[in-house]
């Protein structure tokens, strides 16, 4: 069995008096594509922020590569291979596509490797190559999502967190994004995917967790969840 890359134990997060996360357990093994699904406000994005050091937590533990990451700054986690594509993309709008990709590699100093990886990103996302000198802020939402994913991959992540990558995109662009997610996973990058499109997420993932009101209410094989009556009713519109 492969090593556990990320382990969350009894995690609790509170905003003031509101308990956003009420004690969840979650683990991801090396090479897995795991999805976290649930309704808006369930606590999915808060969980992602806690993992990446952007949100303090009140109780429990998060371990990455076998060590606690409590208090470890986000940029240090990135250097250790933990990268996130945030909800809303967050590209550098006044920089070109190429400059955004270079920013993704800021923690690296292998210039030849960086140049090779930029070319690799252009192969994965041909649309970005066509617009390499264009300012990121002038691109469509789908193109910005491609750029945000490519920028995160430039850091050579061991674990990639994707927060709602399909949000606000056209159906054709959603299919493209999910193709890339599957390709990234096939190349050996471990992925934690938070996604509103539960059907596509479960089809792509190896395992899944269902989150509701700050709690994990179900977990297991993603493909089997597609056939689960409760999941169908609550998240697949069946």
PDB file of N, CA and C in Angstrom, residues 143-197:
ATOM      1  N   UNK A 143      -9.695  30.167 -19.712  1.00  0.00           N
ATOM      2  CA  UNK A 143      -8.264  30.305 -19.971  1.00  0.00           C
ATOM      3  C   UNK A 143      -7.512  30.645 -18.689  1.00  0.00           C
ATOM      4  N   UNK A 144      -8.119  31.484 -17.843  1.00  0.00           N
ATOM      5  CA  UNK A 144      -7.484  31.812 -16.556  1.00  0.00           C
ATOM      6  C   UNK A 144      -7.394  30.582 -15.658  1.00  0.00           C
ATOM      7  N   UNK A 145      -8.417  29.721 -15.729  1.00  0.00           N
ATOM      8  CA  UNK A 145      -8.362  28.492 -14.926  1.00  0.00           C
ATOM      9  C   UNK A 145      -7.231  27.588 -15.406  1.00  0.00           C
ATOM     10  N   UNK A 146      -7.067  27.482 -16.719  1.00  0.00           N
ATOM     11  CA  UNK A 146      -5.942  26.714 -17.271  1.00  0.00           C
ATOM     12  C   UNK A 146      -4.615  27.290 -16.777  1.00  0.00           C
ATOM     13  N   UNK A 147      -4.509  28.612 -16.814  1.00  0.00           N
ATOM     14  CA  UNK A 147      -3.269  29.270 -16.394  1.00  0.00           C
ATOM     15  C   UNK A 147      -3.010  29.035 -14.909  1.00  0.00           C
ATOM     16  N   UNK A 148      -4.049  29.125 -14.081  1.00  0.00           N
ATOM     17  CA  UNK A 148      -3.879  28.912 -12.641  1.00  0.00           C
ATOM     18  C   UNK A 148      -3.384  27.489 -12.360  1.00  0.00           C
ATOM     19  N   UNK A 149      -3.930  26.518 -13.091  1.00  0.00           N
ATOM     20  CA  UNK A 149      -3.484  25.131 -12.915  1.00  0.00           C
ATOM     21  C   UNK A 149      -2.049  24.959 -13.398  1.00  0.00           C
ATOM     22  N   UNK A 150      -1.739  25.551 -14.552  1.00  0.00           N
ATOM     23  CA  UNK A 150      -0.378  25.444 -15.088  1.00  0.00           C
ATOM     24  C   UNK A 150       0.628  26.110 -14.155  1.00  0.00           C
ATOM     25  N   UNK A 151       0.252  27.260 -13.615  1.00  0.00           N
ATOM     26  CA  UNK A 151       1.154  27.975 -12.688  1.00  0.00           C
ATOM     27  C   UNK A 151       1.440  27.117 -11.459  1.00  0.00           C
ATOM     28  N   UNK A 152       0.413  26.462 -10.913  1.00  0.00           N
ATOM     29  CA  UNK A 152       0.625  25.593  -9.753  1.00  0.00           C
ATOM     30  C   UNK A 152       1.532  24.409 -10.109  1.00  0.00           C
ATOM     31  N   UNK A 153       1.353  23.853 -11.304  1.00  0.00           N
ATOM     32  CA  UNK A 153       2.177  22.717 -11.732  1.00  0.00           C
ATOM     33  C   UNK A 153       3.643  23.112 -11.918  1.00  0.00           C
ATOM     34  N   UNK A 154       3.885  24.396 -12.198  1.00  0.00           N
ATOM     35  CA  UNK A 154       5.266  24.871 -12.363  1.00  0.00           C
ATOM     36  C   UNK A 154       6.078  24.722 -11.069  1.00  0.00           C
ATOM     37  N   UNK A 155       5.398  24.613  -9.930  1.00  0.00           N
ATOM     38  CA  UNK A 155       6.119  24.438  -8.665  1.00  0.00           C
ATOM     39  C   UNK A 155       6.513  22.977  -8.436  1.00  0.00           C
ATOM     40  N   UNK A 156       6.159  22.107  -9.398  1.00  0.00           N
ATOM     41  CA  UNK A 156       6.431  20.670  -9.320  1.00  0.00           C
ATOM     42  C   UNK A 156       5.836  20.054  -8.043  1.00  0.00           C
ATOM     43  N   UNK A 157       4.513  20.191  -7.872  1.00  0.00           N
ATOM     44  CA  UNK A 157       3.894  19.744  -6.620  1.00  0.00           C
ATOM     45  C   UNK A 157       3.881  18.235  -6.457  1.00  0.00           C
ATOM     46  N   UNK A 158       3.987  17.818  -5.225  1.00  0.00           N
ATOM     47  CA  UNK A 158       3.767  16.398  -4.873  1.00  0.00           C
ATOM     48  C   UNK A 158       2.271  16.188  -4.611  1.00  0.00           C
ATOM     49  N   UNK A 159       1.636  17.210  -4.013  1.00  0.00           N
ATOM     50  CA  UNK A 159       0.196  17.185  -3.736  1.00  0.00           C
ATOM     51  C   UNK A 159      -0.408  18.483  -4.251  1.00  0.00           C
ATOM     52  N   UNK A 160      -1.379  18.363  -5.152  1.00  0.00           N
ATOM     53  CA  UNK A 160      -2.034  19.524  -5.758  1.00  0.00           C
ATOM     54  C   UNK A 160      -3.476  19.593  -5.269  1.00  0.00           C
ATOM     55  N   UNK A 161      -3.832  20.728  -4.674  1.00  0.00           N
ATOM     56  CA  UNK A 161      -5.194  20.963  -4.215  1.00  0.00           C
ATOM     57  C   UNK A 161      -5.910  21.842  -5.224  1.00  0.00           C
ATOM     58  N   UNK A 162      -7.054  21.395  -5.692  1.00  0.00           N
ATOM     59  CA  UNK A 162      -7.851  22.140  -6.673  1.00  0.00           C
ATOM     60  C   UNK A 162      -9.186  22.497  -6.040  1.00  0.00           C
ATOM     61  N   UNK A 163      -9.454  23.797  -5.908  1.00  0.00           N
ATOM     62  CA  UNK A 163     -10.691  24.249  -5.262  1.00  0.00           C
ATOM     63  C   UNK A 163     -11.661  24.781  -6.315  1.00  0.00           C
ATOM     64  N   UNK A 164     -12.686  24.000  -6.611  1.00  0.00           N
ATOM     65  CA  UNK A 164     -13.754  24.369  -7.557  1.00  0.00           C
ATOM     66  C   UNK A 164     -13.201  24.788  -8.934  1.00  0.00           C
ATOM     67  N   UNK A 165     -12.418  23.917  -9.593  1.00  0.00           N
ATOM     68  CA  UNK A 165     -11.820  24.317 -10.871  1.00  0.00           C
ATOM     69  C   UNK A 165     -12.832  24.550 -12.000  1.00  0.00           C
ATOM     70  N   UNK A 166     -14.038  23.969 -11.895  1.00  0.00           N
ATOM     71  CA  UNK A 166     -15.001  24.122 -12.994  1.00  0.00           C
ATOM     72  C   UNK A 166     -15.988  25.274 -12.788  1.00  0.00           C
ATOM     73  N   UNK A 167     -15.874  25.974 -11.666  1.00  0.00           N
ATOM     74  CA  UNK A 167     -16.877  26.992 -11.338  1.00  0.00           C
ATOM     75  C   UNK A 167     -16.942  28.102 -12.395  1.00  0.00           C
ATOM     76  N   UNK A 168     -18.140  28.341 -12.892  1.00  0.00           N
ATOM     77  CA  UNK A 168     -18.365  29.447 -13.813  1.00  0.00           C
ATOM     78  C   UNK A 168     -17.911  29.202 -15.238  1.00  0.00           C
ATOM     79  N   UNK A 169     -17.521  27.968 -15.566  1.00  0.00           N
ATOM     80  CA  UNK A 169     -16.995  27.695 -16.908  1.00  0.00           C
ATOM     81  C   UNK A 169     -18.062  27.065 -17.806  1.00  0.00           C
ATOM     82  N   UNK A 170     -17.863  27.204 -19.106  1.00  0.00           N
ATOM     83  CA  UNK A 170     -18.768  26.600 -20.079  1.00  0.00           C
ATOM     84  C   UNK A 170     -18.625  25.081 -20.033  1.00  0.00           C
ATOM     85  N   UNK A 171     -19.651  24.333 -20.457  1.00  0.00           N
ATOM     86  CA  UNK A 171     -19.565  22.862 -20.442  1.00  0.00           C
ATOM     87  C   UNK A 171     -18.348  22.315 -21.191  1.00  0.00           C
ATOM     88  N   UNK A 172     -18.012  22.913 -22.328  1.00  0.00           N
ATOM     89  CA  UNK A 172     -16.852  22.442 -23.101  1.00  0.00           C
ATOM     90  C   UNK A 172     -15.568  22.655 -22.299  1.00  0.00           C
ATOM     91  N   UNK A 173     -15.453  23.818 -21.657  1.00  0.00           N
ATOM     92  CA  UNK A 173     -14.254  24.122 -20.870  1.00  0.00           C
ATOM     93  C   UNK A 173     -14.175  23.230 -19.632  1.00  0.00           C
ATOM     94  N   UNK A 174     -15.326  22.920 -19.035  1.00  0.00           N
ATOM     95  CA  UNK A 174     -15.356  22.020 -17.876  1.00  0.00           C
ATOM     96  C   UNK A 174     -14.797  20.654 -18.262  1.00  0.00           C
ATOM     97  N   UNK A 175     -15.208  20.131 -19.417  1.00  0.00           N
ATOM     98  CA  UNK A 175     -14.696  18.845 -19.887  1.00  0.00           C
ATOM     99  C   UNK A 175     -13.181  18.889 -20.079  1.00  0.00           C
ATOM    100  N   UNK A 176     -12.681  19.996 -20.645  1.00  0.00           N
ATOM    101  CA  UNK A 176     -11.239  20.155 -20.859  1.00  0.00           C
ATOM    102  C   UNK A 176     -10.489  20.163 -19.528  1.00  0.00           C
ATOM    103  N   UNK A 177     -11.015  20.913 -18.564  1.00  0.00           N
ATOM    104  CA  UNK A 177     -10.358  21.000 -17.256  1.00  0.00           C
ATOM    105  C   UNK A 177     -10.280  19.619 -16.609  1.00  0.00           C
ATOM    106  N   UNK A 178     -11.370  18.846 -16.714  1.00  0.00           N
ATOM    107  CA  UNK A 178     -11.368  17.510 -16.105  1.00  0.00           C
ATOM    108  C   UNK A 178     -10.444  16.543 -16.841  1.00  0.00           C
ATOM    109  N   UNK A 179     -10.309  16.706 -18.146  1.00  0.00           N
ATOM    110  CA  UNK A 179      -9.313  15.915 -18.883  1.00  0.00           C
ATOM    111  C   UNK A 179      -7.921  16.162 -18.315  1.00  0.00           C
ATOM    112  N   UNK A 180      -7.626  17.432 -18.083  1.00  0.00           N
ATOM    113  CA  UNK A 180      -6.306  17.798 -17.565  1.00  0.00           C
ATOM    114  C   UNK A 180      -6.116  17.247 -16.157  1.00  0.00           C
ATOM    115  N   UNK A 181      -7.158  17.336 -15.319  1.00  0.00           N
ATOM    116  CA  UNK A 181      -7.067  16.807 -13.956  1.00  0.00           C
ATOM    117  C   UNK A 181      -6.717  15.318 -13.991  1.00  0.00           C
ATOM    118  N   UNK A 182      -7.393  14.580 -14.874  1.00  0.00           N
ATOM    119  CA  UNK A 182      -7.115  13.141 -14.989  1.00  0.00           C
ATOM    120  C   UNK A 182      -5.691  12.894 -15.496  1.00  0.00           C
ATOM    121  N   UNK A 183      -5.241  13.721 -16.453  1.00  0.00           N
ATOM    122  CA  UNK A 183      -3.882  13.576 -16.991  1.00  0.00           C
ATOM    123  C   UNK A 183      -2.830  13.855 -15.920  1.00  0.00           C
ATOM    124  N   UNK A 184      -3.059  14.918 -15.146  1.00  0.00           N
ATOM    125  CA  UNK A 184      -2.131  15.273 -14.060  1.00  0.00           C
ATOM    126  C   UNK A 184      -2.007  14.102 -13.094  1.00  0.00           C
ATOM    127  N   UNK A 185      -3.146  13.522 -12.735  1.00  0.00           N
ATOM    128  CA  UNK A 185      -3.157  12.392 -11.817  1.00  0.00           C
ATOM    129  C   UNK A 185      -2.417  11.192 -12.416  1.00  0.00           C
ATOM    130  N   UNK A 186      -2.652  10.940 -13.707  1.00  0.00           N
ATOM    131  CA  UNK A 186      -2.006   9.806 -14.382  1.00  0.00           C
ATOM    132  C   UNK A 186      -0.488   9.959 -14.427  1.00  0.00           C
ATOM    133  N   UNK A 187      -0.019  11.218 -14.392  1.00  0.00           N
ATOM    134  CA  UNK A 187       1.426  11.476 -14.418  1.00  0.00           C
ATOM    135  C   UNK A 187       2.066  11.353 -13.034  1.00  0.00           C
ATOM    136  N   UNK A 188       1.246  11.021 -12.030  1.00  0.00           N
ATOM    137  CA  UNK A 188       1.806  10.741 -10.712  1.00  0.00           C
ATOM    138  C   UNK A 188       1.637  11.826  -9.675  1.00  0.00           C
ATOM    139  N   UNK A 189       0.995  12.943 -10.033  1.00  0.00           N
ATOM    140  CA  UNK A 189       0.750  13.994  -9.046  1.00  0.00           C
ATOM    141  C   UNK A 189      -0.475  13.599  -8.214  1.00  0.00           C
ATOM    142  N   UNK A 190      -0.337  13.641  -6.911  1.00  0.00           N
ATOM    143  CA  UNK A 190      -1.461  13.358  -6.021  1.00  0.00           C
ATOM    144  C   UNK A 190      -2.380  14.580  -6.007  1.00  0.00           C
ATOM    145  N   UNK A 191      -3.696  14.354  -6.086  1.00  0.00           N
ATOM    146  CA  UNK A 191      -4.652  15.459  -6.231  1.00  0.00           C
ATOM    147  C   UNK A 191      -5.756  15.348  -5.191  1.00  0.00           C
ATOM    148  N   UNK A 192      -6.057  16.482  -4.539  1.00  0.00           N
ATOM    149  CA  UNK A 192      -7.281  16.624  -3.737  1.00  0.00           C
ATOM    150  C   UNK A 192      -8.157  17.643  -4.448  1.00  0.00           C
ATOM    151  N   UNK A 193      -9.330  17.187  -4.863  1.00  0.00           N
ATOM    152  CA  UNK A 193     -10.224  17.993  -5.701  1.00  0.00           C
ATOM    153  C   UNK A 193     -11.496  18.329  -4.941  1.00  0.00           C
ATOM    154  N   UNK A 194     -11.735  19.622  -4.728  1.00  0.00           N
ATOM    155  CA  UNK A 194     -13.026  20.096  -4.224  1.00  0.00           C
ATOM    156  C   UNK A 194     -13.816  20.577  -5.427  1.00  0.00           C
ATOM    157  N   UNK A 195     -15.026  20.062  -5.586  1.00  0.00           N
ATOM    158  CA  UNK A 195     -15.725  20.326  -6.848  1.00  0.00           C
ATOM    159  C   UNK A 195     -17.242  20.323  -6.658  1.00  0.00           C
ATOM    160  N   UNK A 196     -17.901  21.341  -7.260  1.00  0.00           N
ATOM    161  CA  UNK A 196     -19.362  21.430  -7.197  1.00  0.00           C
ATOM    162  C   UNK A 196     -20.025  20.437  -8.145  1.00  0.00           C
ATOM    163  N   UNK A 197     -19.340  20.087  -9.243  1.00  0.00           N
ATOM    164  CA  UNK A 197     -19.888  19.124 -10.194  1.00  0.00           C
ATOM    165  C   UNK A 197     -19.565  17.721  -9.671  1.00  0.00           C
TER     166      UNK A 197
END
